[in-house]
Amino acid sequence: MKKLALDCRMLGSGGIGSYLAALLPFFVKEYECTLFGNVELIKKYAGKGNYSVVECLVPTFSIKEMFAFPSALKKLINSCDYYYTPYCNIPGGIKIPIFSTIHDVVFLDVTGLSGNLGTIARKWFYQHAVNKSCKVFTVSNFSKERIQAHLKTKVEQIITTYNALPQHLIMMKSDVLDTFETIKACVAYRINGVETENFPYSIEGEVEPIYAELPGWQCDMTKMTSEDEFPEEFNNYISFLEEELEV
């Protein structure tokens, strides 16, 4: 079984934390993992599997991460076969093959979301991750195209995945939709009267989303502990997504 070092420091922190939490059960099943970050959070989300846990509270995107990462942990990481981070931050001194993640480059696409220094810093970290990584995962073909437009990448270096697992779909936060009588899913756009399935890069002009409508399940899914309890409407929604996303 291959050994994987996995940066878990962003567990519990917004979307990236949720993204990683959904992946952990897969990783600890398929690899012998070294997980580093907040020990309590890691044990909460990883469940049972092949892993050891190392406490590491070094802030992400910090000078310490780049130039003074703990030597003992760095040695442990470099004893593994692969290194994976759910974002684009990579500690200095990692010598094994690196796999990183750039979810999007919206700060480079949209003027005004960040100041000039913030935009420059983000682009540096994005490009640094690309330069250091064997492969960079992203979450959509649109994001892949934007990454390739803004950064210097190698052919086939950017990999589009679904929650970082090729050919798998992980459904998160479905309980947010519990109360909806009808669920709308955008399947295309009408831009200045022309229909397209491509996400519009610019919102200039007349952009109209085209929706498919599915019946909601209207029940509390937070109390369900087994797939057998899922309502038929929810299963139909999942089947619809799998068909649309081709997974």
PDB file of C-alpha atoms in Angstrom:
ATOM      1  CA  MET A   1       0.000   0.000   0.000  1.00  0.00           C
ATOM      2  CA  LYS A   2       1.372   3.400  -1.029  1.00  0.00           C
ATOM      3  CA  LYS A   3       2.111   6.004   1.652  1.00  0.00           C
ATOM      4  CA  LEU A   4       0.416   9.394   1.411  1.00  0.00           C
ATOM      5  CA  ALA A   5       1.230  12.517   3.451  1.00  0.00           C
ATOM      6  CA  LEU A   6      -1.860  14.698   3.648  1.00  0.00           C
ATOM      7  CA  ASP A   7      -2.121  18.309   4.844  1.00  0.00           C
ATOM      8  CA  CYS A   8      -5.249  18.517   7.024  1.00  0.00           C
ATOM      9  CA  ARG A   9      -4.670  21.945   8.556  1.00  0.00           C
ATOM     10  CA  MET A  10      -7.665  23.470   6.776  1.00  0.00           C
ATOM     11  CA  LEU A  11     -10.202  21.005   8.181  1.00  0.00           C
ATOM     12  CA  GLY A  12     -13.111  22.879   9.704  1.00  0.00           C
ATOM     13  CA  SER A  13     -12.404  26.084   7.768  1.00  0.00           C
ATOM     14  CA  GLY A  14     -15.068  26.884   5.197  1.00  0.00           C
ATOM     15  CA  GLY A  15     -15.397  25.305   1.777  1.00  0.00           C
ATOM     16  CA  ILE A  16     -11.888  23.863   1.562  1.00  0.00           C
ATOM     17  CA  GLY A  17     -12.342  22.252   4.964  1.00  0.00           C
ATOM     18  CA  SER A  18     -15.604  20.644   3.815  1.00  0.00           C
ATOM     19  CA  TYR A  19     -13.937  19.552   0.581  1.00  0.00           C
ATOM     20  CA  LEU A  20     -11.158  17.807   2.506  1.00  0.00           C
ATOM     21  CA  ALA A  21     -13.555  16.296   5.065  1.00  0.00           C
ATOM     22  CA  ALA A  22     -15.408  14.560   2.236  1.00  0.00           C
ATOM     23  CA  LEU A  23     -12.158  13.127   0.863  1.00  0.00           C
ATOM     24  CA  LEU A  24     -10.556  11.820   4.047  1.00  0.00           C
ATOM     25  CA  PRO A  25     -12.515   8.533   4.346  1.00  0.00           C
ATOM     26  CA  PHE A  26     -11.426   7.645   0.803  1.00  0.00           C
ATOM     27  CA  PHE A  27      -7.760   8.460   1.366  1.00  0.00           C
ATOM     28  CA  VAL A  28      -7.413   6.534   4.647  1.00  0.00           C
ATOM     29  CA  LYS A  29      -8.994   3.510   2.999  1.00  0.00           C
ATOM     30  CA  GLU A  30      -6.863   3.502  -0.151  1.00  0.00           C
ATOM     31  CA  TYR A  31      -3.490   4.654   1.263  1.00  0.00           C
ATOM     32  CA  GLU A  32      -1.353   4.372   4.352  1.00  0.00           C
ATOM     33  CA  CYS A  33      -1.702   7.989   5.426  1.00  0.00           C
ATOM     34  CA  THR A  34       0.249  10.448   7.521  1.00  0.00           C
ATOM     35  CA  LEU A  35      -2.252  13.176   8.391  1.00  0.00           C
ATOM     36  CA  PHE A  36      -1.056  16.411   9.946  1.00  0.00           C
ATOM     37  CA  GLY A  37      -3.050  19.274  11.415  1.00  0.00           C
ATOM     38  CA  ASN A  38      -5.445  19.549  14.352  1.00  0.00           C
ATOM     39  CA  VAL A  39      -5.507  16.029  15.855  1.00  0.00           C
ATOM     40  CA  GLU A  40      -9.046  16.250  17.222  1.00  0.00           C
ATOM     41  CA  LEU A  41     -10.501  17.454  13.928  1.00  0.00           C
ATOM     42  CA  ILE A  42      -8.625  14.828  11.945  1.00  0.00           C
ATOM     43  CA  LYS A  43      -9.912  11.990  14.129  1.00  0.00           C
ATOM     44  CA  LYS A  44     -13.432  13.411  13.885  1.00  0.00           C
ATOM     45  CA  TYR A  45     -13.496  13.392  10.087  1.00  0.00           C
ATOM     46  CA  ALA A  46     -11.157  10.549   9.098  1.00  0.00           C
ATOM     47  CA  GLY A  47     -13.001   7.732  10.868  1.00  0.00           C
ATOM     48  CA  LYS A  48     -11.447   4.295  10.675  1.00  0.00           C
ATOM     49  CA  GLY A  49      -8.579   3.559   8.324  1.00  0.00           C
ATOM     50  CA  ASN A  50      -4.847   3.272   7.731  1.00  0.00           C
ATOM     51  CA  TYR A  51      -3.386   6.455   9.160  1.00  0.00           C
ATOM     52  CA  SER A  52      -1.264   8.111  11.781  1.00  0.00           C
ATOM     53  CA  VAL A  53      -1.832  11.658  13.018  1.00  0.00           C
ATOM     54  CA  VAL A  54       0.717  14.384  13.746  1.00  0.00           C
ATOM     55  CA  GLU A  55      -0.187  17.652  15.464  1.00  0.00           C
ATOM     56  CA  CYS A  56       0.779  20.639  13.322  1.00  0.00           C
ATOM     57  CA  LEU A  57      -0.529  24.165  13.926  1.00  0.00           C
ATOM     58  CA  VAL A  58       1.843  26.027  11.600  1.00  0.00           C
ATOM     59  CA  PRO A  59      -0.355  28.609   9.812  1.00  0.00           C
ATOM     60  CA  THR A  60      -0.987  28.010   6.120  1.00  0.00           C
ATOM     61  CA  PHE A  61       0.543  30.536   3.695  1.00  0.00           C
ATOM     62  CA  SER A  62       2.936  31.697   6.414  1.00  0.00           C
ATOM     63  CA  ILE A  63       6.653  32.453   6.359  1.00  0.00           C
ATOM     64  CA  LYS A  64       7.160  29.602   8.830  1.00  0.00           C
ATOM     65  CA  GLU A  65       5.411  27.212   6.449  1.00  0.00           C
ATOM     66  CA  MET A  66       7.665  28.264   3.598  1.00  0.00           C
ATOM     67  CA  PHE A  67      11.019  28.521   5.349  1.00  0.00           C
ATOM     68  CA  ALA A  68      10.891  26.981   8.851  1.00  0.00           C
ATOM     69  CA  PHE A  69       8.521  24.040   8.657  1.00  0.00           C
ATOM     70  CA  PRO A  70       9.180  21.553  11.528  1.00  0.00           C
ATOM     71  CA  SER A  71      12.097  19.355  10.474  1.00  0.00           C
ATOM     72  CA  ALA A  72      10.770  16.200  12.158  1.00  0.00           C
ATOM     73  CA  LEU A  73       7.443  16.472  10.342  1.00  0.00           C
ATOM     74  CA  LYS A  74       9.199  17.301   7.078  1.00  0.00           C
ATOM     75  CA  LYS A  75      11.311  14.150   7.446  1.00  0.00           C
ATOM     76  CA  LEU A  76       8.182  12.088   8.083  1.00  0.00           C
ATOM     77  CA  ILE A  77       6.460  13.579   5.040  1.00  0.00           C
ATOM     78  CA  ASN A  78       9.453  12.853   2.828  1.00  0.00           C
ATOM     79  CA  SER A  79       9.391   9.200   3.909  1.00  0.00           C
ATOM     80  CA  CYS A  80       6.029   8.841   2.131  1.00  0.00           C
ATOM     81  CA  ASP A  81       5.434   8.163  -1.561  1.00  0.00           C
ATOM     82  CA  TYR A  82       3.205  11.165  -2.276  1.00  0.00           C
ATOM     83  CA  TYR A  83       2.184  14.498  -0.776  1.00  0.00           C
ATOM     84  CA  TYR A  84      -1.312  15.985  -1.192  1.00  0.00           C
ATOM     85  CA  THR A  85      -2.680  19.384  -0.200  1.00  0.00           C
ATOM     86  CA  PRO A  86      -6.340  20.389  -0.685  1.00  0.00           C
ATOM     87  CA  TYR A  87      -5.245  23.894  -1.664  1.00  0.00           C
ATOM     88  CA  CYS A  88      -2.214  25.585  -3.229  1.00  0.00           C
ATOM     89  CA  ASN A  89      -0.032  26.015  -0.124  1.00  0.00           C
ATOM     90  CA  ILE A  90       3.062  23.791  -0.043  1.00  0.00           C
ATOM     91  CA  PRO A  91       5.585  23.769   2.829  1.00  0.00           C
ATOM     92  CA  GLY A  92       9.230  24.273   1.954  1.00  0.00           C
ATOM     93  CA  GLY A  93      11.465  21.208   1.787  1.00  0.00           C
ATOM     94  CA  ILE A  94       8.986  18.665   0.386  1.00  0.00           C
ATOM     95  CA  LYS A  95      10.968  16.359  -1.902  1.00  0.00           C
ATOM     96  CA  ILE A  96       8.452  13.660  -2.799  1.00  0.00           C
ATOM     97  CA  PRO A  97       5.930  13.976  -5.691  1.00  0.00           C
ATOM     98  CA  ILE A  98       3.400  16.705  -4.854  1.00  0.00           C
ATOM     99  CA  PHE A  99      -0.282  16.846  -5.785  1.00  0.00           C
ATOM    100  CA  SER A 100      -2.054  20.127  -5.055  1.00  0.00           C
ATOM    101  CA  THR A 101      -5.417  21.775  -5.677  1.00  0.00           C
ATOM    102  CA  ILE A 102      -6.457  25.083  -7.203  1.00  0.00           C
ATOM    103  CA  HIS A 103     -10.222  25.361  -6.913  1.00  0.00           C
ATOM    104  CA  ASP A 104     -10.504  28.493  -9.040  1.00  0.00           C
ATOM    105  CA  VAL A 105      -8.635  31.661  -9.964  1.00  0.00           C
ATOM    106  CA  VAL A 106     -11.563  34.033  -9.582  1.00  0.00           C
ATOM    107  CA  PHE A 107      -9.330  36.650  -7.918  1.00  0.00           C
ATOM    108  CA  LEU A 108      -7.326  36.800 -11.143  1.00  0.00           C
ATOM    109  CA  ASP A 109     -10.435  36.881 -13.327  1.00  0.00           C
ATOM    110  CA  VAL A 110     -12.504  39.527 -11.569  1.00  0.00           C
ATOM    111  CA  THR A 111     -11.014  42.970 -11.038  1.00  0.00           C
ATOM    112  CA  GLY A 112     -11.671  44.499  -7.631  1.00  0.00           C
ATOM    113  CA  LEU A 113     -12.093  41.342  -5.544  1.00  0.00           C
ATOM    114  CA  SER A 114      -8.653  41.938  -4.071  1.00  0.00           C
ATOM    115  CA  GLY A 115      -6.139  44.770  -3.969  1.00  0.00           C
ATOM    116  CA  ASN A 116      -3.117  44.763  -6.240  1.00  0.00           C
ATOM    117  CA  LEU A 117      -0.830  43.219  -3.621  1.00  0.00           C
ATOM    118  CA  GLY A 118      -3.423  40.561  -2.768  1.00  0.00           C
ATOM    119  CA  THR A 119      -3.820  39.628  -6.432  1.00  0.00           C
ATOM    120  CA  ILE A 120      -0.036  39.439  -6.921  1.00  0.00           C
ATOM    121  CA  ALA A 121       0.354  37.262  -3.814  1.00  0.00           C
ATOM    122  CA  ARG A 122      -2.407  34.877  -4.894  1.00  0.00           C
ATOM    123  CA  LYS A 123      -0.958  34.523  -8.376  1.00  0.00           C
ATOM    124  CA  TRP A 124       2.470  33.791  -6.874  1.00  0.00           C
ATOM    125  CA  PHE A 125       1.058  30.997  -4.682  1.00  0.00           C
ATOM    126  CA  TYR A 126      -0.952  29.573  -7.596  1.00  0.00           C
ATOM    127  CA  GLN A 127       2.093  29.525  -9.866  1.00  0.00           C
ATOM    128  CA  HIS A 128       4.301  28.168  -7.065  1.00  0.00           C
ATOM    129  CA  ALA A 129       1.876  25.259  -6.626  1.00  0.00           C
ATOM    130  CA  VAL A 130       1.903  24.580 -10.371  1.00  0.00           C
ATOM    131  CA  ASN A 131       5.715  24.664 -10.474  1.00  0.00           C
ATOM    132  CA  LYS A 132       6.065  22.286  -7.513  1.00  0.00           C
ATOM    133  CA  SER A 133       3.314  19.807  -8.395  1.00  0.00           C
ATOM    134  CA  CYS A 134       3.250  16.741 -10.616  1.00  0.00           C
ATOM    135  CA  LYS A 135      -0.487  17.289 -11.015  1.00  0.00           C
ATOM    136  CA  VAL A 136      -2.839  20.057  -9.950  1.00  0.00           C
ATOM    137  CA  PHE A 137      -6.473  19.147  -9.327  1.00  0.00           C
ATOM    138  CA  THR A 138      -9.347  21.525 -10.004  1.00  0.00           C
ATOM    139  CA  VAL A 139     -13.091  21.137  -9.797  1.00  0.00           C
ATOM    140  CA  SER A 140     -14.403  21.984 -13.275  1.00  0.00           C
ATOM    141  CA  ASN A 141     -13.306  22.292 -16.878  1.00  0.00           C
ATOM    142  CA  PHE A 142     -14.084  26.007 -16.642  1.00  0.00           C
ATOM    143  CA  SER A 143     -11.622  26.383 -13.753  1.00  0.00           C
ATOM    144  CA  LYS A 144      -9.068  24.351 -15.710  1.00  0.00           C
ATOM    145  CA  GLU A 145      -9.366  26.702 -18.677  1.00  0.00           C
ATOM    146  CA  ARG A 146      -8.974  29.791 -16.484  1.00  0.00           C
ATOM    147  CA  ILE A 147      -5.933  28.316 -14.686  1.00  0.00           C
ATOM    148  CA  GLN A 148      -4.304  27.567 -18.020  1.00  0.00           C
ATOM    149  CA  ALA A 149      -5.115  31.084 -19.233  1.00  0.00           C
ATOM    150  CA  HIS A 150      -3.509  32.820 -16.239  1.00  0.00           C
ATOM    151  CA  LEU A 151      -0.635  30.486 -15.283  1.00  0.00           C
ATOM    152  CA  LYS A 152       2.251  28.706 -16.988  1.00  0.00           C
ATOM    153  CA  THR A 153       1.297  25.029 -16.947  1.00  0.00           C
ATOM    154  CA  LYS A 154       2.507  21.875 -18.636  1.00  0.00           C
ATOM    155  CA  VAL A 155       0.360  19.827 -20.983  1.00  0.00           C
ATOM    156  CA  GLU A 156      -2.015  17.558 -19.019  1.00  0.00           C
ATOM    157  CA  GLN A 157      -0.778  18.933 -15.692  1.00  0.00           C
ATOM    158  CA  ILE A 158      -4.177  20.331 -14.659  1.00  0.00           C
ATOM    159  CA  ILE A 159      -6.679  17.570 -13.905  1.00  0.00           C
ATOM    160  CA  THR A 160     -10.420  18.169 -13.653  1.00  0.00           C
ATOM    161  CA  THR A 161     -11.960  16.027 -10.945  1.00  0.00           C
ATOM    162  CA  TYR A 162     -15.086  15.826  -8.836  1.00  0.00           C
ATOM    163  CA  ASN A 163     -14.028  16.606  -5.257  1.00  0.00           C
ATOM    164  CA  ALA A 164     -10.512  15.481  -6.225  1.00  0.00           C
ATOM    165  CA  LEU A 165     -11.666  11.944  -7.018  1.00  0.00           C
ATOM    166  CA  PRO A 166     -11.751  11.192 -10.758  1.00  0.00           C
ATOM    167  CA  GLN A 167     -15.002   9.463 -11.778  1.00  0.00           C
ATOM    168  CA  HIS A 168     -16.561   9.921  -8.339  1.00  0.00           C
ATOM    169  CA  LEU A 169     -19.130  12.388  -7.092  1.00  0.00           C
ATOM    170  CA  ILE A 170     -19.358  13.279  -3.407  1.00  0.00           C
ATOM    171  CA  MET A 171     -22.575  14.997  -2.368  1.00  0.00           C
ATOM    172  CA  MET A 172     -22.124  17.572   0.390  1.00  0.00           C
ATOM    173  CA  LYS A 173     -24.545  19.894   2.215  1.00  0.00           C
ATOM    174  CA  SER A 174     -27.654  18.293   0.722  1.00  0.00           C
ATOM    175  CA  ASP A 175     -29.520  19.216   3.919  1.00  0.00           C
ATOM    176  CA  VAL A 176     -29.496  22.852   2.738  1.00  0.00           C
ATOM    177  CA  LEU A 177     -32.102  21.786   0.151  1.00  0.00           C
ATOM    178  CA  ASP A 178     -34.332  19.915   2.622  1.00  0.00           C
ATOM    179  CA  THR A 179     -37.136  22.486   2.610  1.00  0.00           C
ATOM    180  CA  PHE A 180     -37.342  23.150  -1.134  1.00  0.00           C
ATOM    181  CA  GLU A 181     -40.525  22.014  -2.858  1.00  0.00           C
ATOM    182  CA  THR A 182     -38.783  22.251  -6.233  1.00  0.00           C
ATOM    183  CA  ILE A 183     -35.020  22.222  -6.877  1.00  0.00           C
ATOM    184  CA  LYS A 184     -33.655  24.092  -9.849  1.00  0.00           C
ATOM    185  CA  ALA A 185     -30.413  23.013 -11.512  1.00  0.00           C
ATOM    186  CA  CYS A 186     -28.821  25.260 -14.126  1.00  0.00           C
ATOM    187  CA  VAL A 187     -28.078  23.198 -17.251  1.00  0.00           C
ATOM    188  CA  ALA A 188     -27.305  25.932 -19.798  1.00  0.00           C
ATOM    189  CA  TYR A 189     -27.280  29.682 -20.430  1.00  0.00           C
ATOM    190  CA  ARG A 190     -28.911  31.959 -22.986  1.00  0.00           C
ATOM    191  CA  ILE A 191     -26.478  34.756 -23.809  1.00  0.00           C
ATOM    192  CA  ASN A 192     -27.844  37.529 -26.000  1.00  0.00           C
ATOM    193  CA  GLY A 193     -30.409  35.053 -27.304  1.00  0.00           C
ATOM    194  CA  VAL A 194     -27.905  32.250 -28.048  1.00  0.00           C
ATOM    195  CA  GLU A 195     -28.080  29.080 -25.921  1.00  0.00           C
ATOM    196  CA  THR A 196     -24.816  27.522 -24.678  1.00  0.00           C
ATOM    197  CA  GLU A 197     -23.761  24.959 -22.075  1.00  0.00           C
ATOM    198  CA  ASN A 198     -20.504  26.818 -21.378  1.00  0.00           C
ATOM    199  CA  PHE A 199     -20.293  28.914 -18.230  1.00  0.00           C
ATOM    200  CA  PRO A 200     -20.241  32.602 -19.251  1.00  0.00           C
ATOM    201  CA  TYR A 201     -16.852  34.190 -18.622  1.00  0.00           C
ATOM    202  CA  SER A 202     -18.318  37.679 -18.782  1.00  0.00           C
ATOM    203  CA  ILE A 203     -21.727  38.794 -17.502  1.00  0.00           C
ATOM    204  CA  GLU A 204     -21.841  41.736 -19.865  1.00  0.00           C
ATOM    205  CA  GLY A 205     -24.897  41.665 -22.060  1.00  0.00           C
ATOM    206  CA  GLU A 206     -28.044  39.631 -21.406  1.00  0.00           C
ATOM    207  CA  VAL A 207     -27.339  36.345 -19.585  1.00  0.00           C
ATOM    208  CA  GLU A 208     -30.266  34.080 -18.714  1.00  0.00           C
ATOM    209  CA  PRO A 209     -29.756  30.761 -16.859  1.00  0.00           C
ATOM    210  CA  ILE A 210     -31.768  27.791 -18.143  1.00  0.00           C
ATOM    211  CA  TYR A 211     -32.989  25.468 -15.393  1.00  0.00           C
ATOM    212  CA  ALA A 212     -34.090  21.871 -15.093  1.00  0.00           C
ATOM    213  CA  GLU A 213     -36.607  21.477 -12.272  1.00  0.00           C
ATOM    214  CA  LEU A 214     -36.775  18.452  -9.978  1.00  0.00           C
ATOM    215  CA  PRO A 215     -39.149  17.706  -7.082  1.00  0.00           C
ATOM    216  CA  GLY A 216     -37.637  18.276  -3.636  1.00  0.00           C
ATOM    217  CA  TRP A 217     -37.630  15.703  -0.824  1.00  0.00           C
ATOM    218  CA  GLN A 218     -38.886  18.074   1.908  1.00  0.00           C
ATOM    219  CA  CYS A 219     -37.633  16.114   4.897  1.00  0.00           C
ATOM    220  CA  ASP A 220     -34.788  16.453   7.421  1.00  0.00           C
ATOM    221  CA  MET A 221     -31.801  14.505   6.071  1.00  0.00           C
ATOM    222  CA  THR A 222     -29.461  15.447   8.935  1.00  0.00           C
ATOM    223  CA  LYS A 223     -30.920  12.629  11.054  1.00  0.00           C
ATOM    224  CA  MET A 224     -30.335   9.921   8.434  1.00  0.00           C
ATOM    225  CA  THR A 225     -27.465   7.519   9.061  1.00  0.00           C
ATOM    226  CA  SER A 226     -27.846   5.124   6.118  1.00  0.00           C
ATOM    227  CA  GLU A 227     -28.344   5.408   2.354  1.00  0.00           C
ATOM    228  CA  ASP A 228     -31.369   3.137   2.771  1.00  0.00           C
ATOM    229  CA  GLU A 229     -33.133   6.045   4.475  1.00  0.00           C
ATOM    230  CA  PHE A 230     -32.688   8.447   1.556  1.00  0.00           C
ATOM    231  CA  PRO A 231     -36.000   9.604   0.023  1.00  0.00           C
ATOM    232  CA  GLU A 232     -36.734   8.695  -3.587  1.00  0.00           C
ATOM    233  CA  GLU A 233     -36.629  12.349  -4.658  1.00  0.00           C
ATOM    234  CA  PHE A 234     -33.102  12.705  -3.292  1.00  0.00           C
ATOM    235  CA  ASN A 235     -31.920   9.579  -5.107  1.00  0.00           C
ATOM    236  CA  ASN A 236     -33.478  10.902  -8.305  1.00  0.00           C
ATOM    237  CA  TYR A 237     -31.631  14.187  -7.798  1.00  0.00           C
ATOM    238  CA  ILE A 238     -28.327  12.338  -7.402  1.00  0.00           C
ATOM    239  CA  SER A 239     -29.024  10.285 -10.543  1.00  0.00           C
ATOM    240  CA  PHE A 240     -29.737  13.505 -12.431  1.00  0.00           C
ATOM    241  CA  LEU A 241     -26.407  15.012 -11.302  1.00  0.00           C
ATOM    242  CA  GLU A 242     -24.472  11.859 -12.179  1.00  0.00           C
ATOM    243  CA  GLU A 243     -25.989  11.836 -15.668  1.00  0.00           C
ATOM    244  CA  GLU A 244     -25.330  15.538 -16.240  1.00  0.00           C
ATOM    245  CA  LEU A 245     -21.759  15.372 -14.876  1.00  0.00           C
ATOM    246  CA  GLU A 246     -21.058  12.014 -16.568  1.00  0.00           C
ATOM    247  CA  VAL A 247     -19.776  10.312 -13.403  1.00  0.00           C
TER     248      VAL A 247
END
